[in-house]
DNA sequence: AAGTGGTCTAGACCACCGT
DNA sequence: CGGTGGTCTAGACCACTTC
């Protein structure tokens, strides 16, 4: 038996604008996403077919497909050839994205701060030199911080960056994120490859994070690439597992 | 200064077939991906523009765009308006996907096996009932296994599944993956939402995984949805962190 | 047989980047 | 300024699912 089809409420598409700078497909997907979050489109319902939606809105089918595909990639919709497009059950979990911890926490209403532990130009470790594609022995900027949420330490962030960023003052990191500071300098952070694991906290980590000796930490290695495909950040981070975890949504393609 | 443009070797597109069942865009993206892996397209090079590639291959621009976008989503290419498309530096890391541990390990040449600890129909815990959208008090299939790599235990996998899967015999799990068995039964596993964290191993986990008391484990909660958007698997897994970690590639969209 | 998404074409105009 | 990717159109045919 087929799930009944639900006609999209006309209201949610009332303010589509062809003149503004926002792409049509994005306006469409935003409206549908909003309708899913608000419950106007309940879990499990089947959407109208792509052609009909296009006709109703006076848009071409590829534009509608683009909008729907964006939501499929987010894990909010599933498509089935010969059947239709349905809303996925279950709560929406934001994907671990290229946003910073600062952004994460501000959304949760927590006050994020940092303390800089290390701020110096050093000879690049071999792994870093390889990632950056520079000579072994070249210099890089080495940064190590403790991150606090409402005054509680919950992460130790160690990063190696190109020397061009070494003139960022330690004070700038205390109330702003590395991600944001790098963006302001024109860096772009487009692709991030990370490995997430667990291990026992080291003695310095025990002290900095206020842990008991032998406590576990969540550990992540991360390399971030910019819009030209070059590495611009090699990071080794560790987190208090009772205060931080990674949320991931995967979609079969 | 702009990175020099590299003409795609004609050779890699020699066997494009319009008659077979494989979509053209997929044939194109596969060939380009192969050229990146083999080094024919070195890190950092700028591809020809989309229109030119289309002309050369006798294909339309949307088809070429589709192929390139697939590789951008994989983190292998980056596009920049007004500039072009470039190959990302750095090693290719396979994304944590909807494939099973069995598949992962077989690719690595390890011999995966399992031992079933629990195999019974139980009353659904509330969280599971909610995810499945069934009445509290309904029954579900409860499965708990230890996973071995070359005879070494490295993971404990606890899953709650719809009762329809309860007739899978314990022996079937010993040399096959839950994912594969469910696929054979017509389930589809299309979207997976997981939370990855760390904690101290429990006493039974210490014993089953051969750990020292107080050792850390990598822990994951996972809910998997099928092609109709319904939850079909709620899992709580834990891994020996010295033998397992998660690789993730994120792309800014 | 009817309806769905999957793929593909051959154009068009735009915003953005580099020189 | 010329070249690039970003967006959009108005069709077409196909494979698949369901009835």
XYZ file of C-alpha atoms (C1' of nucleotides) in Angstrom:
544
model
C 0.000 0.000 0.000
C 1.270 3.406 -0.959
C 1.550 6.292 1.459
C -1.016 8.967 0.519
C 0.313 11.948 -1.379
C 0.295 15.305 0.345
C -0.159 18.495 -1.649
C 2.350 21.091 -0.567
C 0.550 24.009 1.094
C 0.571 26.935 -1.310
C 1.287 29.247 1.597
C 4.841 28.117 2.154
C 5.792 29.278 -1.341
C 4.076 32.658 -1.070
C 7.183 34.781 -1.104
C 9.291 33.312 -3.886
C 11.284 36.078 -5.529
C 12.819 35.920 -8.993
C 14.520 39.286 -8.696
C 16.542 38.822 -5.506
C 19.994 37.268 -5.314
C 18.796 34.011 -3.714
C 18.595 31.133 -6.217
C 15.118 29.775 -6.845
C 16.078 26.197 -5.977
C 17.398 27.409 -2.627
C 14.237 29.331 -1.855
C 12.212 26.201 -2.630
C 14.353 23.868 -0.525
C 14.379 26.330 2.369
C 10.587 26.526 2.375
C 10.201 22.750 2.260
C 12.796 22.302 5.007
C 10.904 24.824 7.122
C 7.651 22.952 6.543
C 9.294 19.720 7.700
C 10.701 21.320 10.851
C 7.404 22.981 11.691
C 5.442 19.766 11.192
C 3.408 21.041 8.251
C 4.993 18.158 6.364
C 4.830 15.268 8.860
C 7.265 12.351 8.800
C 6.456 9.750 6.186
C 4.242 11.772 3.859
C 4.786 11.534 0.142
C 5.379 14.792 -1.719
C 3.726 15.737 -4.987
C 5.732 14.674 -7.979
C 8.414 16.953 -9.374
C 6.552 17.908 -12.538
C 3.406 18.973 -10.693
C 5.306 21.110 -8.197
C 7.092 22.790 -11.080
C 3.821 23.551 -12.851
C 2.229 24.926 -9.702
C 5.131 27.289 -9.061
C 5.798 28.133 -12.677
C 9.287 26.637 -12.499
C 11.073 24.067 -14.615
C 11.548 20.522 -13.436
C 15.362 20.703 -13.090
C 14.955 23.594 -10.650
C 12.560 21.577 -8.501
C 14.865 18.565 -8.696
C 17.788 20.699 -7.534
C 15.785 21.856 -4.509
C 14.649 18.356 -3.586
C 18.098 16.859 -4.069
C 19.528 19.346 -1.579
C 17.157 17.996 1.071
C 17.870 14.383 0.136
C 21.570 15.100 0.682
C 20.720 16.524 4.101
C 18.902 13.316 5.046
C 15.480 14.974 5.279
C 13.907 13.312 2.228
C 14.229 9.958 0.458
C 13.438 9.384 -3.219
C 12.402 6.111 -4.830
C 12.141 5.590 -8.584
C 8.603 4.746 -9.573
C 7.281 5.633 -6.116
C 7.949 9.195 -5.088
C 9.628 11.366 -2.493
C 8.936 10.989 1.215
C 9.853 12.781 4.428
C 12.264 10.824 6.627
C 11.092 9.929 10.140
C 13.114 10.860 13.168
C 14.553 14.010 14.590
C 16.649 16.276 12.473
C 20.269 16.181 13.566
C 22.515 18.884 12.297
C 25.455 17.447 10.455
C 28.949 17.994 11.761
C 29.911 20.723 9.380
C 32.699 23.117 8.582
C 31.382 25.502 11.173
C 33.373 26.233 14.265
C 32.830 25.191 17.840
C 32.149 28.832 18.643
C 29.199 28.869 16.248
C 27.957 25.551 17.626
C 27.968 26.831 21.137
C 26.521 30.241 20.454
C 23.553 28.512 18.841
C 23.144 26.586 22.074
C 23.298 29.820 24.022
C 26.546 28.987 25.750
C 29.329 31.488 26.160
C 32.439 30.176 24.376
C 35.891 31.435 25.294
C 39.471 30.322 24.729
C 42.837 30.533 26.400
C 45.954 30.426 24.256
C 48.629 28.021 25.514
C 51.079 28.093 22.624
C 51.497 30.748 19.960
C 54.759 30.469 18.054
C 56.447 29.891 14.728
C 58.147 26.517 14.609
C 59.812 24.151 12.193
C 57.090 22.078 10.535
C 56.718 18.484 11.732
C 57.033 16.156 8.779
C 53.338 15.306 8.625
C 52.453 19.001 8.539
C 55.050 19.837 5.903
C 53.646 17.068 3.724
C 50.066 18.291 4.096
C 51.024 21.860 3.266
C 53.248 20.757 0.415
C 56.251 22.680 1.739
C 59.902 21.714 2.327
C 60.704 19.821 5.492
C 62.381 22.363 7.734
C 60.093 25.206 6.610
C 58.358 27.126 9.351
C 54.689 27.011 10.282
C 52.506 28.680 12.870
C 51.794 26.509 15.900
C 48.741 27.284 18.003
C 47.402 25.466 21.059
C 44.312 26.544 22.943
C 41.941 25.410 25.662
C 38.290 25.958 24.852
C 35.751 26.785 27.565
C 31.952 26.569 27.593
C 30.476 28.843 30.244
C 33.856 28.779 31.946
C 34.196 24.974 31.910
C 37.139 23.622 29.879
C 35.981 21.002 27.409
C 38.506 20.873 24.566
C 42.184 21.234 23.755
C 42.790 22.405 20.212
C 46.212 22.147 18.600
C 46.641 23.550 15.100
C 49.418 24.050 12.585
C 48.762 26.841 10.083
C 50.737 28.527 7.308
C 53.128 31.162 8.698
C 51.016 33.847 7.029
C 48.622 33.570 9.978
C 51.296 33.965 12.653
C 50.584 37.674 13.036
C 47.148 36.988 14.498
C 47.487 38.172 18.080
C 46.815 35.725 20.939
C 44.113 38.060 22.251
C 42.141 37.677 19.015
C 41.656 33.977 19.686
C 40.178 34.495 23.117
C 36.750 35.577 21.943
C 36.692 34.559 18.312
C 37.067 31.310 16.438
C 40.017 30.230 14.332
C 37.611 29.498 11.537
C 36.188 33.005 11.558
C 39.568 34.682 11.861
C 40.894 32.741 8.892
C 37.820 33.574 6.818
C 38.312 37.275 7.569
C 41.820 36.923 6.185
C 40.511 35.515 2.937
C 41.065 31.819 3.620
C 38.151 29.654 2.637
C 37.993 26.246 4.400
C 36.120 24.227 1.815
C 36.938 20.581 2.498
C 37.752 18.900 5.798
C 39.019 15.345 6.265
C 39.059 14.048 9.800
C 39.649 10.894 11.784
C 37.743 10.483 15.030
C 38.942 8.149 17.750
C 39.294 7.753 21.488
C 42.224 7.421 23.875
C 43.283 7.975 27.462
C 43.967 11.587 28.404
C 47.608 12.607 28.772
C 48.800 14.149 32.025
C 48.675 17.711 30.689
C 45.206 17.089 29.296
C 44.053 15.741 32.646
C 45.146 18.976 34.238
C 43.835 21.359 31.585
C 40.437 19.696 31.271
C 39.990 18.918 34.957
C 39.790 15.154 34.420
C 40.608 12.204 36.627
C 43.828 10.425 35.652
C 43.081 7.677 33.140
C 39.899 9.352 31.914
C 38.954 8.870 28.240
C 38.967 11.687 25.700
C 37.482 11.966 22.227
C 40.343 12.681 19.821
C 40.220 13.999 16.262
C 42.832 14.604 13.565
C 41.740 17.090 10.957
C 43.142 18.531 7.744
C 41.289 21.441 6.164
C 41.683 22.477 2.519
C 40.887 25.867 1.009
C 39.195 26.853 -2.237
C 42.322 26.072 -4.247
C 42.573 22.601 -2.747
C 45.645 23.359 -0.636
C 45.841 22.394 3.036
C 45.530 25.432 5.314
C 45.028 23.785 8.712
C 46.300 20.609 10.308
C 44.703 20.082 13.684
C 44.806 17.604 16.545
C 41.941 18.144 18.918
C 40.750 16.377 22.022
C 37.436 16.751 23.826
C 35.888 15.899 27.169
C 33.472 13.180 26.087
C 30.862 14.159 28.662
C 30.660 17.631 27.109
C 31.148 17.009 23.420
C 30.323 14.474 20.700
C 30.074 14.370 16.920
C 26.724 14.202 15.103
C 26.867 12.800 11.592
C 24.229 12.158 8.958
C 25.110 9.813 6.113
C 23.092 9.356 2.934
C 23.385 6.412 0.564
C 23.998 7.739 -2.941
C 48.752 33.783 -10.513
C 46.462 31.122 -11.842
C 47.253 27.421 -11.769
C 47.862 26.206 -15.325
C 45.000 24.332 -16.934
C 45.452 20.658 -17.651
C 43.750 19.043 -20.619
C 42.141 15.791 -19.616
C 43.917 12.890 -21.346
C 41.654 11.599 -24.083
C 42.610 8.073 -23.132
C 40.703 7.992 -19.894
C 37.415 8.521 -21.746
C 38.092 5.945 -24.416
C 35.432 3.462 -23.386
C 32.376 5.637 -22.780
C 29.263 3.695 -23.721
C 25.882 5.202 -24.486
C 24.167 1.858 -24.828
C 24.977 0.236 -21.496
C 23.013 0.690 -18.291
C 25.627 2.903 -16.620
C 24.703 6.613 -16.704
C 27.030 8.818 -18.742
C 27.699 11.214 -15.839
C 28.769 8.250 -13.706
C 31.100 6.931 -16.375
C 32.687 10.386 -16.620
C 33.102 10.871 -12.865
C 34.500 7.348 -12.465
C 37.140 7.993 -15.133
C 38.151 11.314 -13.580
C 38.283 9.778 -10.112
C 40.474 7.023 -11.463
C 42.794 9.575 -13.063
C 43.115 11.384 -9.710
C 43.905 8.180 -7.835
C 46.438 7.070 -10.414
C 48.190 10.424 -10.421
C 47.350 11.251 -14.050
C 45.591 14.281 -12.582
C 48.015 15.505 -9.908
C 46.901 17.493 -6.865
C 46.257 21.158 -7.549
C 45.815 21.064 -11.322
C 42.961 22.982 -12.871
C 40.616 21.007 -15.104
C 39.353 22.170 -18.473
C 36.130 24.110 -18.225
C 32.829 22.299 -18.317
C 31.787 23.464 -21.783
C 35.033 22.335 -23.410
C 34.918 18.902 -21.817
C 31.352 18.512 -23.020
C 32.296 19.457 -26.582
C 35.266 17.085 -26.600
C 33.132 14.171 -25.463
C 30.020 15.106 -27.430
C 27.992 15.514 -24.230
C 25.878 18.342 -22.894
C 27.096 20.657 -20.179
C 24.597 19.488 -17.509
C 25.902 15.936 -17.876
C 29.488 17.095 -17.323
C 28.383 19.248 -14.384
C 26.631 16.254 -12.835
C 29.829 14.200 -13.099
C 32.021 16.941 -11.627
C 29.580 17.711 -8.817
C 29.718 14.077 -7.712
C 33.472 14.424 -7.184
C 33.111 17.778 -5.443
C 30.710 16.106 -3.005
C 33.333 13.402 -2.403
C 35.931 16.035 -1.529
C 38.148 15.256 -4.530
C 37.559 18.486 -6.458
C 36.862 22.123 -5.570
C 35.051 24.571 -7.826
C 35.420 28.341 -7.780
C 33.176 30.703 -9.751
C 35.187 32.683 -12.252
C 38.253 30.507 -11.731
C 37.708 26.848 -12.457
C 37.808 23.373 -10.976
C 40.886 22.009 -9.227
C 42.020 18.723 -7.721
C 42.229 18.787 -3.906
C 45.640 18.042 -2.355
C 46.052 15.345 0.226
C 45.349 11.687 0.417
C 41.968 10.346 -0.450
C 40.185 9.143 2.663
C 37.193 6.963 2.178
C 34.162 8.446 3.862
C 32.424 6.619 6.668
C 29.594 5.220 4.633
C 26.517 3.095 4.898
C 28.590 0.038 4.244
C 29.179 -2.481 6.945
C 32.188 -3.234 9.040
C 32.435 -6.536 7.202
C 32.899 -4.731 3.896
C 35.406 -2.337 5.454
C 37.515 -5.160 6.749
C 37.346 -7.352 3.715
C 38.687 -4.433 1.707
C 41.578 -4.300 4.143
C 42.154 -8.005 3.699
C 41.162 -8.895 7.243
C 38.988 -11.841 8.080
C 35.854 -10.581 9.854
C 33.792 -12.838 12.091
C 31.147 -12.424 14.764
C 29.862 -14.132 17.864
C 26.245 -13.654 18.881
C 25.742 -12.802 22.571
C 22.047 -11.973 22.619
C 19.352 -12.999 20.147
C 15.837 -12.514 21.456
C 12.531 -10.751 21.076
C 11.978 -8.189 23.809
C 9.687 -5.361 24.766
C 10.929 -2.223 23.030
C 12.776 0.302 25.198
C 11.058 3.659 24.929
C 13.740 5.262 22.748
C 13.504 2.360 20.312
C 9.702 2.401 20.214
C 9.809 6.102 19.408
C 12.308 5.660 16.612
C 10.312 2.817 15.051
C 7.055 4.695 15.547
C 5.414 1.769 17.346
C 3.460 1.514 20.591
C 5.452 1.409 23.796
C 5.241 -2.189 24.921
C 5.482 -3.579 21.392
C 8.133 -6.169 20.770
C 11.370 -5.758 18.852
C 14.301 -7.968 17.967
C 17.320 -7.485 20.203
C 20.728 -8.510 18.903
C 24.123 -8.191 20.550
C 27.338 -9.362 18.962
C 31.095 -9.235 19.348
C 32.993 -8.515 16.168
C 36.445 -9.994 15.511
C 39.170 -9.033 13.064
C 41.517 -11.917 12.380
C 40.310 -13.432 15.631
C 40.869 -10.292 17.730
C 37.733 -8.779 19.283
C 37.449 -5.092 18.456
C 33.765 -4.123 18.685
C 30.554 -4.837 20.555
C 27.470 -4.213 18.462
C 24.025 -3.934 20.032
C 21.055 -3.497 17.722
C 17.287 -3.263 17.985
C 15.449 -4.240 14.815
C 11.809 -4.724 13.799
C 10.496 -8.135 14.898
C 10.251 -9.125 11.243
C 13.999 -9.844 11.354
C 13.829 -12.071 14.443
C 13.792 -15.235 12.344
C 17.333 -14.656 11.140
C 19.282 -17.474 12.758
C 22.227 -16.673 15.049
C 24.493 -18.708 12.770
C 23.772 -16.378 9.866
C 25.374 -13.476 11.713
C 28.633 -15.274 12.299
C 29.996 -14.874 8.817
C 27.808 -12.206 7.303
C 26.981 -8.619 8.136
C 23.709 -7.323 9.542
C 23.667 -4.822 6.718
C 23.904 -7.491 4.052
C 21.377 -9.788 5.695
C 18.865 -6.971 5.925
C 19.440 -6.004 2.301
C 18.793 -9.603 1.218
C 15.473 -9.361 3.041
C 14.479 -6.289 1.049
C 15.376 -3.618 3.602
C 17.251 -0.714 2.142
C 19.287 1.351 4.664
C 19.302 4.730 2.974
C 19.960 7.290 5.702
C 21.989 6.924 8.878
C 22.195 9.412 11.733
C 24.852 8.774 14.337
C 26.458 10.331 17.375
C 30.090 9.483 18.070
C 31.582 9.864 21.520
C 33.966 8.268 23.984
C 33.619 6.734 27.435
C 35.197 4.279 29.826
C 34.560 0.636 29.037
C 32.038 -1.193 31.199
C 33.079 -4.347 33.019
C 31.475 -6.678 30.469
C 33.101 -4.718 27.644
C 36.487 -4.981 29.344
C 36.088 -8.729 29.361
C 34.683 -9.146 25.875
C 37.222 -6.851 24.211
C 40.204 -7.911 26.287
C 40.821 -4.452 27.709
C 42.385 -3.221 30.927
C 39.844 -1.935 33.467
C 39.233 1.787 32.950
C 40.301 1.679 29.304
C 38.563 4.082 26.879
C 36.211 2.960 24.112
C 34.839 4.740 21.087
C 31.037 4.715 21.362
C 28.411 5.367 18.693
C 24.623 5.619 18.695
C 23.070 5.056 15.303
C 19.598 5.115 13.790
C 19.198 3.851 10.247
C 16.229 4.661 7.989
C 15.041 2.722 4.962
C 13.832 3.845 1.551
C 10.430 4.803 2.933
C 11.987 6.979 5.624
C 11.113 4.614 8.496
C 13.667 3.616 11.129
C 14.786 -0.014 10.699
C 17.789 -0.193 13.019
C 18.668 1.432 16.312
C 22.204 0.561 17.331
C 24.609 1.211 20.185
C 28.110 0.200 19.281
C 31.443 0.424 21.024
C 34.903 -0.069 19.559
C 38.444 -0.643 20.761
C 40.003 2.703 19.873
C 43.370 1.177 19.034
C 41.719 -0.961 16.352
C 38.991 1.281 14.977
C 38.286 4.935 14.173
C 35.914 6.923 11.985
C 37.065 8.691 8.825
C 34.879 11.557 7.688
C 35.084 13.974 4.800
C 33.045 17.156 4.984
C 32.412 19.533 2.103
C 31.251 23.101 2.483
C 28.160 23.596 0.338
C -1.526 1.175 -18.150
C -0.433 5.058 -15.405
C 2.615 7.495 -12.564
C 7.106 8.205 -10.630
C 11.967 9.594 -10.443
C 16.548 9.060 -13.531
C 18.852 10.773 -17.281
C 19.923 13.803 -21.104
C 19.814 17.681 -24.577
C 20.823 22.467 -26.392
C 20.554 26.227 -25.605
C 20.334 30.981 -22.437
C 21.740 34.758 -19.149
C 24.155 36.000 -15.005
C 27.887 36.979 -11.310
C 32.392 36.552 -10.373
C 37.457 36.424 -11.116
C 41.611 37.403 -13.273
C 44.357 40.339 -16.332
C 37.741 42.325 -20.974
C 37.398 37.210 -21.604
C 36.766 33.027 -19.196
C 34.746 30.517 -15.484
C 31.141 28.273 -12.828
C 25.955 29.228 -11.145
C 21.439 29.167 -12.508
C 17.437 28.300 -15.367
C 14.343 26.759 -19.257
C 11.340 23.455 -21.983
C 11.254 19.954 -23.590
C 12.529 14.418 -24.384
C 12.964 9.323 -23.493
C 13.809 5.696 -20.176
C 13.366 2.230 -16.165
C 10.931 1.250 -12.491
C 6.889 0.521 -9.264
C 2.218 -0.067 -8.454
C -2.355 -1.172 -9.729
